[in-house]
């Protein structure tokens, strides 16, 4: 199968391959540990991993409320809350109806930067479209202490807009939102929301300084293009730059610094291989496309991203953390990855963490207690906390 994509004013036909020979399940699923587990790490930072909550069905994202409670999305369409280390058995009311499939469902949850005043909670999710279709949507509601109220969609993607959506507020108060663009030509089509990083105001309207505002056949919400499936989004604590990560196919996972109006290449240039083995593109880079800051071959199925700024784990301060769902196409090889950069944000080295737990790490966040929290994505997944070992 071939698809036609636009490159400037020209068009190019490229192969689209969707045969996925996944390795057999030679490593059976491993349950979460019953007791805290300790690890030695490369920088001499000895850590202990504690299960905070278990029994979550494919958790996708987490957010911390001011009182320390944790909101957790489950991809199947439930929003849960952990209070004082205990998972409430009842889902939170007010969540929109979700169509869960593949990388889609109820995805990210973030709080408004002025949450203490306005109580706004944002959810990215796959919205059912009759009769048998769905598209990506962004909902906003108010948290009343036990449920979401006044919930409404403030953005709904156009036809063909996929899942794989993350959210992050920028320093200027604008809301960045990623959209999936794994197949077809959507990631290169500026009249499509697919395969993009979008930039919105906190009410879902479009900022007047977005790069494609006022241009015919260009979606005004688009901030950058040429992305595959973006599963991590974070704002650099020092520069305020928006960092994004995305899944390649069988290799070619990336971390990118997002710049307005720039093209990040998918599917025309990639460091990844297709699932059957051949390279996705004949060249890794060409003029007019942005280079990733970091890339992986084989894929680690990258998901979630956080900058660590705390003092509880001092050897890791300033490092970037990303989740890995598996290495290559081998089930049971998920882990957390730590990336160390120099002062110019050039990669120095990486460290694989928690691999012995055999968990798919879907999300990673720094908590208000300056510890690191990760989500283990499974039928019976959970929330894990990384803290200094005694």
CSV table of C-alpha atoms in Angstrom, one decimal:
chain,number,residue,atom,x,y,z
A,1,UNK,CA,0.0,0.0,0.0
A,2,UNK,CA,1.2,3.5,-0.8
A,3,UNK,CA,0.2,7.0,0.4
A,4,UNK,CA,0.8,10.4,-1.2
A,5,UNK,CA,2.2,13.1,1.1
A,6,UNK,CA,2.9,16.8,0.5
A,7,UNK,CA,6.4,18.1,0.7
A,8,UNK,CA,6.1,21.9,0.3
A,9,UNK,CA,4.3,22.4,-3.0
A,10,UNK,CA,5.4,18.9,-4.3
A,11,UNK,CA,4.0,15.5,-3.5
A,12,UNK,CA,5.7,12.2,-2.8
A,13,UNK,CA,4.5,8.7,-2.7
A,14,UNK,CA,5.8,6.5,0.1
A,15,UNK,CA,5.1,3.0,1.2
A,16,UNK,CA,2.8,2.5,4.2
A,17,UNK,CA,3.4,-0.8,5.9
A,18,UNK,CA,1.1,-2.2,8.6
A,19,UNK,CA,2.1,-5.8,9.0
A,20,UNK,CA,3.2,-6.2,12.6
A,21,UNK,CA,5.0,-9.5,13.4
A,22,UNK,CA,5.0,-9.2,17.2
A,23,UNK,CA,7.1,-11.7,19.1
A,24,UNK,CA,5.3,-14.6,20.8
A,25,UNK,CA,4.4,-14.1,24.5
A,26,UNK,CA,7.5,-15.9,25.7
A,27,UNK,CA,7.7,-13.8,28.8
A,28,UNK,CA,4.4,-14.2,30.7
A,29,UNK,CA,2.9,-11.1,32.4
A,30,UNK,CA,4.4,-10.4,35.8
A,31,UNK,CA,2.3,-9.1,38.7
A,32,UNK,CA,3.3,-6.0,40.6
A,33,UNK,CA,5.6,-6.7,43.5
A,34,UNK,CA,4.0,-7.3,46.9
A,35,UNK,CA,6.9,-5.7,48.9
A,36,UNK,CA,9.1,-2.7,48.2
A,37,UNK,CA,12.0,-3.4,45.8
A,38,UNK,CA,15.4,-1.8,46.0
A,39,UNK,CA,17.8,-1.0,43.2
A,40,UNK,CA,21.3,0.3,42.7
A,41,UNK,CA,21.7,2.8,39.9
A,42,UNK,CA,24.5,4.2,37.7
A,43,UNK,CA,24.9,7.6,39.5
A,44,UNK,CA,25.0,5.9,42.9
A,45,UNK,CA,21.4,6.9,43.6
A,46,UNK,CA,20.0,3.9,45.5
A,47,UNK,CA,16.3,3.7,45.2
A,48,UNK,CA,13.3,1.9,46.5
A,49,UNK,CA,10.1,1.2,44.5
A,50,UNK,CA,6.8,1.0,46.3
A,51,UNK,CA,3.4,0.1,44.9
A,52,UNK,CA,1.1,2.9,45.9
A,53,UNK,CA,-2.1,1.4,44.3
A,54,UNK,CA,-2.9,-1.7,42.3
A,55,UNK,CA,-5.9,-3.0,40.4
A,56,UNK,CA,-6.1,-0.2,37.8
A,57,UNK,CA,-7.2,-1.3,34.3
A,58,UNK,CA,-4.7,0.0,31.8
A,59,UNK,CA,-3.9,3.3,33.6
A,60,UNK,CA,-2.8,6.0,31.2
A,61,UNK,CA,-2.0,9.2,33.1
A,62,UNK,CA,-1.9,10.7,36.5
A,63,UNK,CA,-2.2,14.2,38.0
A,64,UNK,CA,-1.8,15.4,41.6
A,65,UNK,CA,-4.4,17.5,43.4
A,66,UNK,CA,-3.3,20.2,45.9
A,67,UNK,CA,-4.2,17.9,48.9
A,68,UNK,CA,-1.8,15.2,47.6
A,69,UNK,CA,-4.6,13.0,46.2
A,70,UNK,CA,-3.8,11.4,42.8
A,71,UNK,CA,-6.2,11.4,39.8
A,72,UNK,CA,-5.6,8.5,37.4
A,73,UNK,CA,-7.2,7.8,34.0
A,74,UNK,CA,-7.9,4.3,32.9
A,75,UNK,CA,-8.0,3.9,29.1
A,76,UNK,CA,-11.3,2.0,29.2
A,77,UNK,CA,-13.0,5.3,30.2
A,78,UNK,CA,-12.7,5.7,34.0
A,79,UNK,CA,-11.2,8.4,36.1
A,80,UNK,CA,-10.1,7.2,39.5
A,81,UNK,CA,-8.7,8.8,42.7
A,82,UNK,CA,-6.2,7.7,45.2
A,83,UNK,CA,-6.6,9.4,48.6
A,84,UNK,CA,-4.1,8.9,51.4
A,85,UNK,CA,-2.6,6.0,49.5
A,86,UNK,CA,-5.9,4.2,49.1
A,87,UNK,CA,-7.6,3.7,45.7
A,88,UNK,CA,-11.3,4.7,45.9
A,89,UNK,CA,-13.3,1.7,44.5
A,90,UNK,CA,-15.8,4.0,42.8
A,91,UNK,CA,-14.9,5.8,39.6
A,92,UNK,CA,-15.3,9.6,39.5
A,93,UNK,CA,-18.6,10.7,37.9
A,94,UNK,CA,-18.8,13.2,35.1
A,95,UNK,CA,-16.3,11.6,32.6
A,96,UNK,CA,-17.5,11.8,29.0
A,97,UNK,CA,-18.4,8.6,27.1
A,98,UNK,CA,-15.3,7.1,25.6
A,99,UNK,CA,-14.5,4.7,22.8
A,100,UNK,CA,-11.5,2.7,23.9
A,101,UNK,CA,-9.5,0.9,21.3
A,102,UNK,CA,-5.7,0.4,20.7
A,103,UNK,CA,-4.0,3.6,21.6
A,104,UNK,CA,-7.3,5.4,22.1
A,105,UNK,CA,-9.7,5.8,25.0
A,106,UNK,CA,-9.5,8.0,28.1
A,107,UNK,CA,-6.0,9.4,27.9
A,108,UNK,CA,-4.4,12.4,29.6
A,109,UNK,CA,-5.5,14.4,32.6
A,110,UNK,CA,-4.0,17.7,33.6
A,111,UNK,CA,-5.0,20.5,36.0
A,112,UNK,CA,-5.3,24.2,35.0
A,113,UNK,CA,-2.3,26.2,36.3
A,114,UNK,CA,-4.8,28.2,38.4
A,115,UNK,CA,-6.6,25.1,39.6
A,116,UNK,CA,-6.8,26.5,43.2
A,117,UNK,CA,-9.0,29.3,41.9
A,118,UNK,CA,-11.0,27.8,39.0
A,119,UNK,CA,-10.9,24.0,39.7
A,120,UNK,CA,-10.6,23.1,36.0
A,121,UNK,CA,-9.6,19.6,35.0
A,122,UNK,CA,-8.8,18.7,31.4
A,123,UNK,CA,-9.2,15.2,29.8
A,124,UNK,CA,-8.1,14.1,26.3
A,125,UNK,CA,-10.2,11.2,25.1
A,126,UNK,CA,-11.6,9.3,22.0
A,127,UNK,CA,-15.1,10.6,21.4
A,128,UNK,CA,-17.6,8.2,19.7
A,129,UNK,CA,-18.9,9.5,16.4
A,130,UNK,CA,-22.0,7.7,15.1
A,131,UNK,CA,-22.4,5.1,13.9
A,132,UNK,CA,-19.0,3.4,14.2
A,133,UNK,CA,-16.4,6.0,14.2
A,134,UNK,CA,-14.5,8.1,16.7
A,135,UNK,CA,-12.3,11.2,16.9
A,136,UNK,CA,-10.0,12.9,19.4
A,137,UNK,CA,-11.6,15.4,21.8
A,138,UNK,CA,-10.6,17.6,24.7
A,139,UNK,CA,-13.0,18.0,27.6
A,140,UNK,CA,-12.9,20.5,30.5
A,141,UNK,CA,-14.8,20.2,33.8
A,142,UNK,CA,-14.8,21.5,37.3
A,143,UNK,CA,-13.6,19.4,40.2
A,144,UNK,CA,-16.0,19.7,43.2
A,145,UNK,CA,-14.1,17.4,45.5
A,146,UNK,CA,-15.7,14.2,44.5
A,147,UNK,CA,-16.9,14.5,40.8
A,148,UNK,CA,-16.5,16.5,37.6
A,149,UNK,CA,-19.2,19.0,36.9
A,150,UNK,CA,-20.0,21.4,34.0
A,151,UNK,CA,-18.1,19.0,31.7
A,152,UNK,CA,-18.0,20.0,28.0
A,153,UNK,CA,-15.9,19.5,25.0
A,154,UNK,CA,-13.7,22.5,24.2
A,155,UNK,CA,-12.0,20.9,21.2
A,156,UNK,CA,-13.1,18.1,18.8
A,157,UNK,CA,-10.7,16.9,16.1
A,158,UNK,CA,-11.5,16.6,12.5
A,159,UNK,CA,-12.2,13.2,10.8
A,160,UNK,CA,-9.3,10.8,11.1
A,161,UNK,CA,-7.7,12.4,14.2
A,162,UNK,CA,-6.3,9.5,16.2
A,163,UNK,CA,-5.6,9.0,19.9
A,164,UNK,CA,-2.1,8.9,21.4
A,165,UNK,CA,-2.9,12.3,23.1
A,166,UNK,CA,-0.9,14.1,25.8
A,167,UNK,CA,-1.6,17.5,27.3
A,168,UNK,CA,0.7,20.2,28.9
A,169,UNK,CA,0.3,23.8,29.8
A,170,UNK,CA,3.0,26.1,28.6
A,171,UNK,CA,4.6,29.0,30.5
A,172,UNK,CA,2.3,31.5,28.7
A,173,UNK,CA,-0.8,29.6,29.9
A,174,UNK,CA,-1.6,28.0,26.5
A,175,UNK,CA,-2.5,24.4,26.3
A,176,UNK,CA,-0.5,22.0,24.1
A,177,UNK,CA,-2.1,18.8,22.9
A,178,UNK,CA,-0.7,16.0,20.8
A,179,UNK,CA,-2.6,13.9,18.3
A,180,UNK,CA,-1.9,10.5,16.8
A,181,UNK,CA,-0.7,10.2,13.2
A,182,UNK,CA,0.7,6.7,12.8
A,183,UNK,CA,-0.8,5.8,9.4
A,184,UNK,CA,-1.6,7.5,6.1
A,185,UNK,CA,-0.7,11.0,5.1
A,186,UNK,CA,-2.4,12.9,7.9
A,187,UNK,CA,0.8,14.0,9.7
A,188,UNK,CA,1.9,15.9,6.6
A,189,UNK,CA,-1.5,17.4,5.8
A,190,UNK,CA,-1.9,20.9,7.4
A,191,UNK,CA,-5.7,20.6,6.8
A,192,UNK,CA,-5.8,17.7,9.2
A,193,UNK,CA,-5.4,17.6,13.0
A,194,UNK,CA,-3.7,14.1,12.8
A,195,UNK,CA,0.0,13.7,13.7
A,196,UNK,CA,0.3,17.2,15.1
A,197,UNK,CA,1.1,19.2,18.2
A,198,UNK,CA,-1.8,21.6,18.7
A,199,UNK,CA,-1.8,24.8,20.7
A,200,UNK,CA,-5.0,26.1,22.3
A,201,UNK,CA,-6.1,28.7,24.9
A,202,UNK,CA,-7.4,27.3,28.1
A,203,UNK,CA,-11.0,27.5,26.8
A,204,UNK,CA,-10.2,25.7,23.6
A,205,UNK,CA,-10.1,28.7,21.3
A,206,UNK,CA,-7.1,29.4,19.0
A,207,UNK,CA,-4.3,31.8,20.0
A,208,UNK,CA,-3.9,34.5,17.4
A,209,UNK,CA,-0.1,33.9,17.2
A,210,UNK,CA,-0.3,30.3,16.2
A,211,UNK,CA,1.9,29.7,13.1
A,212,UNK,CA,-0.9,28.8,10.6
A,213,UNK,CA,-3.7,31.1,11.7
A,214,UNK,CA,-5.4,32.8,8.8
A,215,UNK,CA,-4.0,30.5,6.1
A,216,UNK,CA,-6.4,28.7,3.8
A,217,UNK,CA,-6.6,24.9,4.1
A,218,UNK,CA,-4.6,25.0,7.3
A,219,UNK,CA,-6.0,24.0,10.7
A,220,UNK,CA,-5.4,27.1,12.9
A,221,UNK,CA,-4.8,24.9,16.0
A,222,UNK,CA,-1.7,23.3,14.5
A,223,UNK,CA,1.6,24.3,16.2
A,224,UNK,CA,3.9,21.6,14.6
A,225,UNK,CA,3.5,18.7,12.2
A,226,UNK,CA,5.0,15.5,11.0
A,227,UNK,CA,4.5,13.4,14.2
A,228,UNK,CA,3.7,9.8,14.6
A,229,UNK,CA,2.1,8.7,17.9
A,230,UNK,CA,3.1,11.3,20.6
A,231,UNK,CA,2.8,9.7,24.0
A,232,UNK,CA,4.9,12.1,26.1
A,233,UNK,CA,4.8,15.9,26.6
A,234,UNK,CA,6.5,18.1,29.1
A,235,UNK,CA,7.7,21.7,29.5
A,236,UNK,CA,11.4,22.2,30.2
A,237,UNK,CA,11.7,23.8,33.7
A,238,UNK,CA,14.6,26.1,32.8
A,239,UNK,CA,13.8,27.2,29.2
A,240,UNK,CA,10.1,26.8,29.0
A,241,UNK,CA,10.5,24.9,25.8
A,242,UNK,CA,7.9,22.2,25.0
A,243,UNK,CA,9.4,18.7,24.7
A,244,UNK,CA,7.6,15.9,23.1
A,245,UNK,CA,8.2,12.2,22.5
A,246,UNK,CA,6.7,9.9,20.0
A,247,UNK,CA,6.6,6.2,19.1
A,248,UNK,CA,8.4,5.1,16.0
A,249,UNK,CA,7.4,1.8,14.4
A,250,UNK,CA,10.1,-0.9,15.0
A,251,UNK,CA,12.6,1.7,16.0
A,252,UNK,CA,12.8,5.5,15.6
A,253,UNK,CA,11.2,6.6,18.9
A,254,UNK,CA,12.1,10.2,19.4
A,255,UNK,CA,12.4,13.1,21.8
A,256,UNK,CA,11.8,16.5,20.1
A,257,UNK,CA,11.9,20.1,21.1
A,258,UNK,CA,8.8,21.6,19.6
A,259,UNK,CA,9.1,24.8,17.7
A,260,UNK,CA,6.2,26.7,16.0
A,261,UNK,CA,5.5,25.8,12.4
A,262,UNK,CA,8.2,23.2,12.2
A,263,UNK,CA,7.9,19.8,10.4
A,264,UNK,CA,9.3,16.7,12.3
A,265,UNK,CA,9.2,14.4,9.3
A,266,UNK,CA,6.8,11.5,9.8
A,267,UNK,CA,6.4,9.5,7.6
A,268,UNK,CA,9.0,11.0,5.1
A,269,UNK,CA,12.0,10.8,7.3
A,270,UNK,CA,12.6,8.5,10.3
A,271,UNK,CA,15.3,6.7,12.2
A,272,UNK,CA,13.0,3.7,12.5
A,273,UNK,CA,12.4,0.5,10.7
A,274,UNK,CA,9.0,-0.7,9.6
A,275,UNK,CA,7.5,-3.7,11.5
A,276,UNK,CA,8.6,-6.2,8.8
A,277,UNK,CA,12.2,-4.9,9.0
A,278,UNK,CA,13.0,-2.5,6.1
A,279,UNK,CA,13.8,1.1,7.0
A,280,UNK,CA,10.8,3.5,7.1
A,281,UNK,CA,12.6,6.0,4.9
A,282,UNK,CA,15.6,6.0,2.6
A,283,UNK,CA,17.2,8.9,4.5
A,284,UNK,CA,17.2,9.8,8.2
A,285,UNK,CA,17.1,13.5,7.5
A,286,UNK,CA,16.7,16.1,4.8
A,287,UNK,CA,16.5,19.8,4.5
A,288,UNK,CA,13.3,21.3,6.0
A,289,UNK,CA,12.8,18.7,8.7
A,290,UNK,CA,13.7,18.9,12.4
A,291,UNK,CA,16.1,16.5,14.0
A,292,UNK,CA,15.2,14.7,17.2
A,293,UNK,CA,17.2,15.4,20.4
A,294,UNK,CA,17.3,11.7,21.2
A,295,UNK,CA,16.2,8.6,19.2
A,296,UNK,CA,16.0,4.8,19.8
A,297,UNK,CA,16.7,1.8,17.6
A,298,UNK,CA,15.2,-0.6,18.4
A,299,UNK,CA,12.1,1.0,19.8
A,300,UNK,CA,11.4,1.2,23.5
A,301,UNK,CA,7.7,2.0,22.8
A,302,UNK,CA,8.3,5.4,24.5
A,303,UNK,CA,5.5,6.8,26.6
A,304,UNK,CA,5.3,9.6,29.2
A,305,UNK,CA,7.9,12.1,30.0
A,306,UNK,CA,9.0,14.2,33.0
A,307,UNK,CA,11.9,16.5,34.0
A,308,UNK,CA,13.1,15.8,37.5
A,309,UNK,CA,13.6,19.0,39.5
A,310,UNK,CA,13.4,17.8,43.1
A,311,UNK,CA,15.9,17.3,45.8
A,312,UNK,CA,14.9,13.9,47.2
A,313,UNK,CA,16.8,12.1,44.5
A,314,UNK,CA,19.7,14.5,44.1
A,315,UNK,CA,21.8,12.5,41.7
A,316,UNK,CA,19.0,12.7,39.2
A,317,UNK,CA,18.2,16.4,39.4
A,318,UNK,CA,17.8,17.9,35.9
A,319,UNK,CA,17.4,14.5,34.2
A,320,UNK,CA,14.7,13.5,31.8
A,321,UNK,CA,12.6,10.4,32.5
A,322,UNK,CA,10.5,8.5,29.9
A,323,UNK,CA,8.6,5.3,30.1
A,324,UNK,CA,9.1,2.3,27.9
A,325,UNK,CA,6.4,-0.2,27.1
A,326,UNK,CA,8.7,-2.8,25.6
A,327,UNK,CA,12.0,-3.0,23.8
A,328,UNK,CA,11.7,-3.9,20.1
A,329,UNK,CA,8.7,-6.2,19.6
A,330,UNK,CA,9.4,-8.3,22.7
A,331,UNK,CA,6.7,-8.4,25.3
A,332,UNK,CA,7.7,-8.2,29.0
A,333,UNK,CA,10.6,-5.8,28.4
A,334,UNK,CA,9.1,-2.5,29.6
A,335,UNK,CA,11.2,-0.2,31.8
A,336,UNK,CA,11.8,3.4,32.9
A,337,UNK,CA,14.6,5.3,31.1
A,338,UNK,CA,16.7,8.1,32.5
A,339,UNK,CA,18.5,10.5,30.1
A,340,UNK,CA,21.4,12.7,31.2
A,341,UNK,CA,22.1,15.9,29.2
A,342,UNK,CA,24.8,18.5,29.4
A,343,UNK,CA,24.2,22.2,29.8
A,344,UNK,CA,23.5,22.5,26.1
A,345,UNK,CA,20.9,19.8,26.3
A,346,UNK,CA,23.0,17.4,24.3
A,347,UNK,CA,22.6,13.7,25.3
A,348,UNK,CA,25.4,12.3,27.5
A,349,UNK,CA,24.1,8.9,28.5
A,350,UNK,CA,21.0,6.8,29.2
A,351,UNK,CA,20.2,4.4,32.0
A,352,UNK,CA,17.5,1.7,32.0
A,353,UNK,CA,15.7,1.4,35.3
A,354,UNK,CA,13.1,-1.0,36.8
A,355,UNK,CA,13.5,-3.6,34.0
A,356,UNK,CA,13.5,-6.4,36.5
A,357,UNK,CA,9.9,-5.6,37.4
A,358,UNK,CA,8.8,-6.5,33.8
A,359,UNK,CA,6.2,-3.7,33.7
A,360,UNK,CA,4.9,-1.6,30.8
A,361,UNK,CA,5.6,2.0,32.0
A,362,UNK,CA,2.9,4.2,30.5
A,363,UNK,CA,3.5,7.5,32.3
A,364,UNK,CA,6.0,9.2,34.6
A,365,UNK,CA,5.5,12.3,36.8
A,366,UNK,CA,7.2,14.1,39.6
A,367,UNK,CA,5.0,14.4,42.6
A,368,UNK,CA,4.6,17.3,45.0
A,369,UNK,CA,6.7,15.3,47.5
A,370,UNK,CA,9.6,15.5,45.0
A,371,UNK,CA,9.5,11.7,44.4
A,372,UNK,CA,8.9,10.0,41.0
A,373,UNK,CA,5.7,8.2,40.2
A,374,UNK,CA,5.1,5.8,37.3
A,375,UNK,CA,2.1,4.0,35.9
A,376,UNK,CA,2.4,0.3,35.1
A,377,UNK,CA,0.1,-0.4,32.2
A,378,UNK,CA,-1.6,-3.8,32.5
A,379,UNK,CA,-5.0,-5.4,32.9
A,380,UNK,CA,-4.2,-5.2,36.7
A,381,UNK,CA,-1.8,-2.2,36.6
A,382,UNK,CA,-0.9,0.3,39.2
A,383,UNK,CA,0.9,3.4,40.5
A,384,UNK,CA,4.5,3.0,41.7
A,385,UNK,CA,6.6,5.5,43.6
A,386,UNK,CA,10.4,5.8,43.4
A,387,UNK,CA,12.0,7.0,46.6
A,388,UNK,CA,15.5,7.0,48.1
A,389,UNK,CA,16.3,3.7,49.7
A,390,UNK,CA,17.2,3.9,53.4
